[in-house]
CSV table of C-alpha atoms and ligand atoms in Angstrom, one decimal:
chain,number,residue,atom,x,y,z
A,29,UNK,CA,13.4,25.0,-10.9
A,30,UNK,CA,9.8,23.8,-11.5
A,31,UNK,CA,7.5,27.1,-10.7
A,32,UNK,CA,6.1,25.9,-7.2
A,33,UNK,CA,8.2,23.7,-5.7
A,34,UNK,CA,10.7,24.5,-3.8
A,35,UNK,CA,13.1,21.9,-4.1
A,36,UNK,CA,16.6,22.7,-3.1
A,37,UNK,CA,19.8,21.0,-0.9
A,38,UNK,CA,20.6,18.4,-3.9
A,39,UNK,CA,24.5,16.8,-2.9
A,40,UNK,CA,26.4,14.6,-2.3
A,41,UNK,CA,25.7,10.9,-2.6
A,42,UNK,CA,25.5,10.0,1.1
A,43,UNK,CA,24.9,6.9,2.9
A,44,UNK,CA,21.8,6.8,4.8
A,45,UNK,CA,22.6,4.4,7.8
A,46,UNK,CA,19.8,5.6,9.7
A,47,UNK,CA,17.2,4.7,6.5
A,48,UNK,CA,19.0,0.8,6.3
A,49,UNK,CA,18.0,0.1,9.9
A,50,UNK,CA,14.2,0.4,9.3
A,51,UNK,CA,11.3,-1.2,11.2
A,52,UNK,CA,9.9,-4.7,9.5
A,53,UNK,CA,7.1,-5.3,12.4
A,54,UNK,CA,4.5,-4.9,9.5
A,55,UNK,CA,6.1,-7.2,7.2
A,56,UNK,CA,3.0,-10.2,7.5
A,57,UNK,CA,0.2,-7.4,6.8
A,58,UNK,CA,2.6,-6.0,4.2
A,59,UNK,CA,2.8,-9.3,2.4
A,60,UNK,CA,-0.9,-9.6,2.5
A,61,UNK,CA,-1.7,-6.1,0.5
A,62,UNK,CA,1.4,-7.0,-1.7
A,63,UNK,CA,-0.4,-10.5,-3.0
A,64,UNK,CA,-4.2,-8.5,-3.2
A,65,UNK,CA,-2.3,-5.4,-5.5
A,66,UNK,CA,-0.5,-8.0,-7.4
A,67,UNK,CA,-3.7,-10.2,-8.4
A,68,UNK,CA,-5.6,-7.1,-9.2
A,69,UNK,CA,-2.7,-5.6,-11.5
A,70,UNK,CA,-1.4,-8.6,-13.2
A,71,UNK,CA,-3.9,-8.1,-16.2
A,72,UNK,CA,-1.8,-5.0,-16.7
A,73,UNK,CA,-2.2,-3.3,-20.1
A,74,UNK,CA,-5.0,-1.9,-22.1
A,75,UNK,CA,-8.2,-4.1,-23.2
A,76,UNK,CA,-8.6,-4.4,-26.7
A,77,UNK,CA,-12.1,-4.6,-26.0
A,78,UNK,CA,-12.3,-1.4,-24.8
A,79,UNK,CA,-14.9,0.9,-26.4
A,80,UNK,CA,-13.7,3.7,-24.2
A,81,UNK,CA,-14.5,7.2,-25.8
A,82,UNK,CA,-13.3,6.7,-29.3
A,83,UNK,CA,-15.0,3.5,-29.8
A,84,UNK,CA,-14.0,0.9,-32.2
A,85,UNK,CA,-11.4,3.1,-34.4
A,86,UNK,CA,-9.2,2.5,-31.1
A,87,UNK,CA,-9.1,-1.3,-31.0
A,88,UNK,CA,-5.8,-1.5,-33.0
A,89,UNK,CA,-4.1,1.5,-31.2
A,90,UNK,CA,-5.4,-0.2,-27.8
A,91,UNK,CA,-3.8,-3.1,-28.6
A,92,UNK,CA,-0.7,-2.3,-30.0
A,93,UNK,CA,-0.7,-0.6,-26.1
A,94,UNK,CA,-1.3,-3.4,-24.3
A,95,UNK,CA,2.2,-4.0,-23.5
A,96,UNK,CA,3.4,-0.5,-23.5
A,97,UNK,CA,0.8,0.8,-20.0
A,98,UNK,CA,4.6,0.1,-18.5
A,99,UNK,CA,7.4,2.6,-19.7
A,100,UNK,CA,10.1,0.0,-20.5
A,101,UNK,CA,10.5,-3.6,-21.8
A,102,UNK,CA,11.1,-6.2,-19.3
A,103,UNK,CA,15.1,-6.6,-18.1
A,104,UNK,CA,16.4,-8.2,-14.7
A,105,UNK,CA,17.2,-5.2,-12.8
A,106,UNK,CA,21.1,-5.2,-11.5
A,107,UNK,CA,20.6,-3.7,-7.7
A,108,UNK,CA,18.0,-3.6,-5.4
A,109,UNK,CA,17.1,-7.3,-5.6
A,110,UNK,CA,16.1,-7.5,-2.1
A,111,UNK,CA,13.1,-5.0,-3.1
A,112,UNK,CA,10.5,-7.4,-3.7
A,113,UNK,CA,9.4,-10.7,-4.9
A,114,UNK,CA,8.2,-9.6,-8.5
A,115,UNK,CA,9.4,-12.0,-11.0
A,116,UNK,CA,8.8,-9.7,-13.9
A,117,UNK,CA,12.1,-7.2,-13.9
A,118,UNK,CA,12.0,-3.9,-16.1
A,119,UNK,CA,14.6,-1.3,-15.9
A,120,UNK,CA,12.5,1.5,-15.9
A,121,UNK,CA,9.4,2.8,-14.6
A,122,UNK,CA,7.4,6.2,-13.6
A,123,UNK,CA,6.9,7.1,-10.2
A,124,UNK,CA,5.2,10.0,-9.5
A,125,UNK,CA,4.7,11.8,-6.3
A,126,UNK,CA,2.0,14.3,-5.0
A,127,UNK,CA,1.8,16.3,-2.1
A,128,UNK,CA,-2.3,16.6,-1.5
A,129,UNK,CA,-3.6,19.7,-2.6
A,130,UNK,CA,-4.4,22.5,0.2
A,131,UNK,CA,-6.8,21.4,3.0
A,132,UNK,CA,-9.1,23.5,5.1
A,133,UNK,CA,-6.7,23.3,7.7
A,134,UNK,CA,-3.9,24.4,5.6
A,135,UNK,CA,-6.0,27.1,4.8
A,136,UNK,CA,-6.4,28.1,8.5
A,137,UNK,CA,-2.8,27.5,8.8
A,138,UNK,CA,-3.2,25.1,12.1
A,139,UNK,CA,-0.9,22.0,12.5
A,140,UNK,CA,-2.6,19.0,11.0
A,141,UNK,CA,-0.8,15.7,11.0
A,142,UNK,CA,-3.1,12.7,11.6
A,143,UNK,CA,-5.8,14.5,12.0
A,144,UNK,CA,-8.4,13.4,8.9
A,145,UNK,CA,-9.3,16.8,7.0
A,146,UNK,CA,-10.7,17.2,3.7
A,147,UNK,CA,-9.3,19.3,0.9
A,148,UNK,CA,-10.3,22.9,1.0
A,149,UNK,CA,-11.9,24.1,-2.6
A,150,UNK,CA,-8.7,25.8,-3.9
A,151,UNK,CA,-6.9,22.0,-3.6
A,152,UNK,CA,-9.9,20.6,-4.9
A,153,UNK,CA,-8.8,22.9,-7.7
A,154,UNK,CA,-5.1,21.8,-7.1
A,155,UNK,CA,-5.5,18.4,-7.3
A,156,UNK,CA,-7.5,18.6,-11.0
A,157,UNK,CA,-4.5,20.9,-12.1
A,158,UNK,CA,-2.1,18.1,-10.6
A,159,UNK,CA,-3.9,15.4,-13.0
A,160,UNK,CA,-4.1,17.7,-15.9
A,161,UNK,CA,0.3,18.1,-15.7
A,162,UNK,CA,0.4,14.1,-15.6
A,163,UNK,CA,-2.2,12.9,-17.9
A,164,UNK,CA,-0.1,11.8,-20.0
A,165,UNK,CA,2.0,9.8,-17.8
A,166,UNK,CA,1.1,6.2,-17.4
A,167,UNK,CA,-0.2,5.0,-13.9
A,168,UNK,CA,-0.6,1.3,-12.9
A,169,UNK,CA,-1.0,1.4,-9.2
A,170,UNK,CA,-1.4,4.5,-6.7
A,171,UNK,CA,-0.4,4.8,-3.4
A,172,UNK,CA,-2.1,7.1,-0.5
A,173,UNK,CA,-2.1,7.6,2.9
A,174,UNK,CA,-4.7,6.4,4.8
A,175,UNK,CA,-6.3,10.2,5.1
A,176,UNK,CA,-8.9,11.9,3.1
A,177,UNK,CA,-7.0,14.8,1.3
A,178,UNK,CA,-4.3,12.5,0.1
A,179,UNK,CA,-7.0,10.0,-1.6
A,180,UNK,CA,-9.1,13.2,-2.6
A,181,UNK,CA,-6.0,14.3,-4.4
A,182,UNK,CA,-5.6,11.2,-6.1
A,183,UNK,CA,-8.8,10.3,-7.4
A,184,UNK,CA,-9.4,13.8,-8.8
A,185,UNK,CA,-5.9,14.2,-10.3
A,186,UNK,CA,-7.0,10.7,-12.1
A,187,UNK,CA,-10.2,12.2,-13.4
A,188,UNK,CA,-8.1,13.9,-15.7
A,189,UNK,CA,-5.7,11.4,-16.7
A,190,UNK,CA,-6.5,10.8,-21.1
A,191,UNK,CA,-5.9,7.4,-20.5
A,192,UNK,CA,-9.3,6.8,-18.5
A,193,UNK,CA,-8.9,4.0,-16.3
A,194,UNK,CA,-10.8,3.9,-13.3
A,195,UNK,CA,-9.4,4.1,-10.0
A,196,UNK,CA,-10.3,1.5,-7.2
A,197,UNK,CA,-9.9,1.6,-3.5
A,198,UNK,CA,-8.7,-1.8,-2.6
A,199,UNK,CA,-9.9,-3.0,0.4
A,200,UNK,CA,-8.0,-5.3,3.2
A,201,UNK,CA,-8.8,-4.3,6.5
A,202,UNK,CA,-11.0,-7.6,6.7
A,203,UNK,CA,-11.9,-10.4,5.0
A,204,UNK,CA,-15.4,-9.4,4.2
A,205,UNK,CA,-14.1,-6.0,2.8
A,206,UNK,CA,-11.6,-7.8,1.0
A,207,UNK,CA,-14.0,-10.6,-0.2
A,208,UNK,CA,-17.3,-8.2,-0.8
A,209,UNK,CA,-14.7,-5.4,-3.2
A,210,UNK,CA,-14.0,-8.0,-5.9
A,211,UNK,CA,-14.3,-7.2,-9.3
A,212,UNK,CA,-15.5,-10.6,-11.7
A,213,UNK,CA,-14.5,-9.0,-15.0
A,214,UNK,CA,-10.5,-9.5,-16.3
A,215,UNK,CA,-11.4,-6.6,-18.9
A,216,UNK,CA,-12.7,-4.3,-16.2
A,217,UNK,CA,-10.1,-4.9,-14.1
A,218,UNK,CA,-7.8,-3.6,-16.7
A,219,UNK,CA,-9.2,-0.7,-17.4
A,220,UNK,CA,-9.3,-0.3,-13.7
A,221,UNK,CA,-6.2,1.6,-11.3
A,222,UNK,CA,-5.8,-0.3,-7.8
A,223,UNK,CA,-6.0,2.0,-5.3
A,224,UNK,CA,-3.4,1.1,-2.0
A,225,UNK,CA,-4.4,3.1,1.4
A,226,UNK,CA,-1.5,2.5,3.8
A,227,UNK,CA,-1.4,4.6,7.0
A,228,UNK,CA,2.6,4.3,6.9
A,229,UNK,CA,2.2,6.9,4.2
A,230,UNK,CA,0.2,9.3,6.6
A,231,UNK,CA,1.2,12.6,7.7
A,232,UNK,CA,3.9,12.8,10.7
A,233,UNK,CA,1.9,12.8,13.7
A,234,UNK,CA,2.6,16.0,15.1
A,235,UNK,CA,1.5,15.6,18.8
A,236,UNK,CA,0.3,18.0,20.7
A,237,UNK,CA,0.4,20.7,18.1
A,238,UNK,CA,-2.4,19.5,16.4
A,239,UNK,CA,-5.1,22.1,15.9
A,240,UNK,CA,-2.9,24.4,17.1
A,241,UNK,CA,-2.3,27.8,14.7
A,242,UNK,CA,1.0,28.0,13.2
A,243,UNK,CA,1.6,31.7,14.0
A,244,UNK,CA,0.0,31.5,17.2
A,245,UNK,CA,2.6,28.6,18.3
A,246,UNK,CA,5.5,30.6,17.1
A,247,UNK,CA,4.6,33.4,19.0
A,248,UNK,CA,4.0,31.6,22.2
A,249,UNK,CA,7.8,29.4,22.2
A,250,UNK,CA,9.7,31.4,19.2
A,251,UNK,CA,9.8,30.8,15.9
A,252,UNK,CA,12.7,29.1,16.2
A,253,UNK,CA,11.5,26.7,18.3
A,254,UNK,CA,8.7,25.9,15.9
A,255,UNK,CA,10.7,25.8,12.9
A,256,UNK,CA,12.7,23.2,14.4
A,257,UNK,CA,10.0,21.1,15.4
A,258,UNK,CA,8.9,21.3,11.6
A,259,UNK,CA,11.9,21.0,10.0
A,260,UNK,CA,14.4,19.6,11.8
A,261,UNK,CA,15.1,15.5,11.0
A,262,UNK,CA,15.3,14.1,15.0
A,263,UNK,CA,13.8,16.8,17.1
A,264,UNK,CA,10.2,15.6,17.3
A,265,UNK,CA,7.1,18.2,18.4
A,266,UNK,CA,6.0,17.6,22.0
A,267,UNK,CA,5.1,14.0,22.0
A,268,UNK,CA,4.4,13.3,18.6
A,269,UNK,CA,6.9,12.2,15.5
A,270,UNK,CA,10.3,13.6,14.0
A,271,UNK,CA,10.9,13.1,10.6
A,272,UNK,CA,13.4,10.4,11.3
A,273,UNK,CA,10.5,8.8,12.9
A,274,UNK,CA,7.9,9.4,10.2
A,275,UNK,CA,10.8,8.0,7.9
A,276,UNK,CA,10.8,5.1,9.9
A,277,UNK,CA,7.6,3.9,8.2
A,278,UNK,CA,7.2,5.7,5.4
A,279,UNK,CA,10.2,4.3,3.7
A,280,UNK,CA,10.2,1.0,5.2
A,281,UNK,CA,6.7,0.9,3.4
A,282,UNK,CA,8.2,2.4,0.4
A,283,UNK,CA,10.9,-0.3,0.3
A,284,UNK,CA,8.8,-3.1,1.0
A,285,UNK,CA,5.8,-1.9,-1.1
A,286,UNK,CA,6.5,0.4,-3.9
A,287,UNK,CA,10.0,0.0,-5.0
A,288,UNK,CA,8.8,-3.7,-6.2
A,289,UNK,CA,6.2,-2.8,-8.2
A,290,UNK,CA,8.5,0.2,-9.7
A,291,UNK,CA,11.4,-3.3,-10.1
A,292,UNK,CA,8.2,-4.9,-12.1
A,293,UNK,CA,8.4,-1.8,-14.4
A,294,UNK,CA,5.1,-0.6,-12.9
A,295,UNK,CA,4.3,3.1,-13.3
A,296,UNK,CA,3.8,3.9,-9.5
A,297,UNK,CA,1.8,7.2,-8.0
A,298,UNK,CA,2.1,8.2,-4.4
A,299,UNK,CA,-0.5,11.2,-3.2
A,300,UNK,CA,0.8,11.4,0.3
A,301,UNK,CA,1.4,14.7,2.7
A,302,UNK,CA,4.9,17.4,3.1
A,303,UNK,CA,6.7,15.2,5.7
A,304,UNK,CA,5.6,11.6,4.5
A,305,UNK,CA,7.3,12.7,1.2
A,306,UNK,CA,10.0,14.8,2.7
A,307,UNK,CA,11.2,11.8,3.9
A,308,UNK,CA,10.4,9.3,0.5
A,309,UNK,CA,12.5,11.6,-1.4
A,310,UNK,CA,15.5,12.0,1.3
A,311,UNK,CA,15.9,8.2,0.7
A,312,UNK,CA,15.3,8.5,-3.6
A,313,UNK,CA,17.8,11.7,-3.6
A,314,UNK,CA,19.9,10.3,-1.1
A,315,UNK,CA,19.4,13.4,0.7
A,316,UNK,CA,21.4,14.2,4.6
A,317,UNK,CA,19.3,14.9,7.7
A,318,UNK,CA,21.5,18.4,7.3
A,319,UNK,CA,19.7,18.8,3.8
A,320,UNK,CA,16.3,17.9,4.5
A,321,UNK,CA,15.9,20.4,6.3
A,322,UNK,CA,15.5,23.4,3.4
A,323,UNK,CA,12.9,20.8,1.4
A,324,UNK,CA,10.1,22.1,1.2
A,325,UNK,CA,7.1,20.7,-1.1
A,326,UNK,CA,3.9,23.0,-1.8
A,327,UNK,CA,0.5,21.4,-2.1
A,328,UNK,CA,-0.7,19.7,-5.1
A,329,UNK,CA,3.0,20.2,-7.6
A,330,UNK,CA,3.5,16.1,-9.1
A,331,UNK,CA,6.8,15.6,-9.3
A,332,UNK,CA,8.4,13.1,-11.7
A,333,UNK,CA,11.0,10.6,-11.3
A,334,UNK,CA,12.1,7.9,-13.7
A,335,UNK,CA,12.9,4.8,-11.8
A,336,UNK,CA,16.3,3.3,-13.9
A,337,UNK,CA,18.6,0.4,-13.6
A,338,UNK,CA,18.1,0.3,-9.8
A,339,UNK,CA,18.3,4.5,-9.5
A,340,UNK,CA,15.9,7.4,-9.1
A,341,UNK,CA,16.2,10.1,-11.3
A,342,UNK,CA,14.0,13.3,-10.5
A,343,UNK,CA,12.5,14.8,-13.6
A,344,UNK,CA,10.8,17.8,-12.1
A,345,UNK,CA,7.2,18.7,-12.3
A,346,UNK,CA,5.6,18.6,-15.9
A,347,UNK,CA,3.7,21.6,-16.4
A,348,UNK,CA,1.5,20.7,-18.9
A,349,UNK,CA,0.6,17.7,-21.4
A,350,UNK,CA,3.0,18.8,-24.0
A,351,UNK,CA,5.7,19.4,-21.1
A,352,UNK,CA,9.0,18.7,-23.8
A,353,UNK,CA,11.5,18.4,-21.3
A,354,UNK,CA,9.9,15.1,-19.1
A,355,UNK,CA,9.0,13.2,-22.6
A,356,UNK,CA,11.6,13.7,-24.5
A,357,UNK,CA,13.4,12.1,-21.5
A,358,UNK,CA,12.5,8.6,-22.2
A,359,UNK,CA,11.4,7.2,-25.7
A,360,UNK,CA,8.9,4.6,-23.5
A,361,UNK,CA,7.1,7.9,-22.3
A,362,UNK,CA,7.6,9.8,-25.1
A,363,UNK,CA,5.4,6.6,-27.2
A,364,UNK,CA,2.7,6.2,-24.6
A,365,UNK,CA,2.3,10.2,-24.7
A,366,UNK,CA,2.3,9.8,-28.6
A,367,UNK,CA,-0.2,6.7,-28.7
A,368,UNK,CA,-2.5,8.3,-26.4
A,369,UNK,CA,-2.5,11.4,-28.7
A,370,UNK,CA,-3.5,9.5,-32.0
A,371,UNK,CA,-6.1,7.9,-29.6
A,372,UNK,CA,-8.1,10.9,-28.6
A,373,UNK,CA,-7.1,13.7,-31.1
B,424,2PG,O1,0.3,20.6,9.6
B,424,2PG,C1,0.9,19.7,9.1
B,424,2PG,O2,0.5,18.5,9.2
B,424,2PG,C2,2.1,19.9,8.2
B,424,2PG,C3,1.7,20.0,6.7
B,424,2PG,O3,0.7,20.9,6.5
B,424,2PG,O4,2.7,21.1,8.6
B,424,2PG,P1,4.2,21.5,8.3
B,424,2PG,O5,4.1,22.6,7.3
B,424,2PG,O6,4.7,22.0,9.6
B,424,2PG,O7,5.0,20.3,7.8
């Protein structure tokens, strides 16, 4: 078991009728963040005119790259083919998911949810620890929630990534933000990371326990009241979400959003919150609503999985750079990890 996270309740391939039924209302504004990522990523790869720390000596190493930022060749994927749009099919990608690192109202241990705190300085410190275990990993396009401690996690994970790349908020909400955020340069956008902010990613809106202290809640209605308005899949805290709820848009997002660009053999990050991703990887490990219940994720642990041939397949957290077990596990990663090495030894 990876040190931190507590990952257990692994079984039985289920079927998930209550995930296939999933809410499509967003499905225009969807489409409309799906065509801004995809112009801004297209120019995936590395510039060979990149003079990016090692200078010139890197041109031929940058280039030989440039079609290797994805994990895999491109093949028509055999399932999922109502996932997306992308033309380009690869049979393997990187997705990587973070829990945001500790926030100051983690730290005071009072329900959160929706409400928009920043990271407290220990997951300041989490989040840079989180970008040191995947620097290695390739990233083409990251996912957060609409809330500050998931996009603090993210960009300071990426300040450690060896690769380099800048990462880029995108912005959509209007025209003007859209039209005033572009970038004029094909070679900086490819040495550039779009950024994705979609609420549908946000914490479970926890009602009327936010702001209210965890202990202090138990002790008023029981702890086992509490832990099953925590943990439980469909019993939701006074009026706010259950996780079959929060799953409701999380994964429809997930489906609609991210499994194309993981079908396009893009290397996919998510920084997103414990329930948001409770519920992402029920759906990836097919978990039941029974199961769910015991996952627990701890702030600021990436965890690895290695989208394949149309299934998920969870490679644990890496530890470090060197981390044998995750590279050895595909040769694609295993060669970006190597090429990146030559580059800045
Ligand atoms: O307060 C919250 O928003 C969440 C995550 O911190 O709490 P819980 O541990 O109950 O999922």
């Amino acid at each position: 078991m990876a040190a931190e996270v507590y990952y257990q309740a692994i079984g039985t391939v289920q079927s998930h009728s209550h995930l296939n039924n999933l809410n499509r209302h967003q499905k225009h504004q969807n489409n409309i963040v799906r065509l801004v990522a995809r112009d801004f990523i297209s120019g995936n790869g590395l510039s060979r005119r990149s003079t990016n720390r090692s200078g010139r000596r890197n041109c031929t190493v940058i280039r030989s790259l440039a079609s290797q930022t994805s994990v895999v060749d491109p093949v028509l994927s055999p399932s999922r083919s109502n996932a997306g749009d992308s033309n380009k099919k690869s049979n393997e990608a990187a997705l990587i998911l973070i829990r945001h690192g500790e926030s100051l109202w983690n730290e005071k241990n009072l329900f959160t949810g929706c409400v928009d705190v920043p990271l407290s300085k220990k997951g300041i410190d989490e989040a840079i620890e989180a970008g040191k275990r995947i620097s290695s990993i390739p990233v083409d396009v990251i996912f957060t929630s609409a809330l500050i401690r998931a996009q603090m996690t993210a960009m300071l994970a990426m300040t450690q990534h060896r690769r380099g790349k800048v990462p880029i908020m995108l912005h959509n909400e209007s025209e003007r933000a859209r039209s005033w955020s572009q970038v004029f340069s094909e070679d900086t956008k490819k040495q550039s990371i779009p950024v994705i902010a979609a609420w549908q990613l946000n914490e479970r809106m926890y009602g009327e326990l936010q702001g209210l202290n965890k202990q202090e809640t138990a002790d008023r209605y029981g702890k086992e009241q509490v832990h099953e308005w925590r943990r439980s899949y469909d019993i939701p805290p006074p009026n706010g979400e259950s996780l079959e709820m929060c799953a409701q848009r999380a994964v429809a997002y997930f489906r609609d959003q991210i499994e194309p660009q993981l079908l396009s053999g893009k290397n996919v990050m998510i920084s997103a919150h414990g329930n948001s991703l409770r519920s992402i990887i029920m759906y990836l490990d097919k978990l039941t609503s029974q199961e769910v219940i015991s996952l627990e994720l701890s702030t600021g642990i990436p965890m690895l999985y290695i989208f394949k041939e149309g299934r998920y397949i969870r490679r644990g957290s890496p530890t470090r750079p060197s981390e044998a077990g995750v590279y050895a596990y595909t040769k694609r990663l295993a060669l970006y990890k190597q090429k990146l090495d030559d580059m800045f030894q």
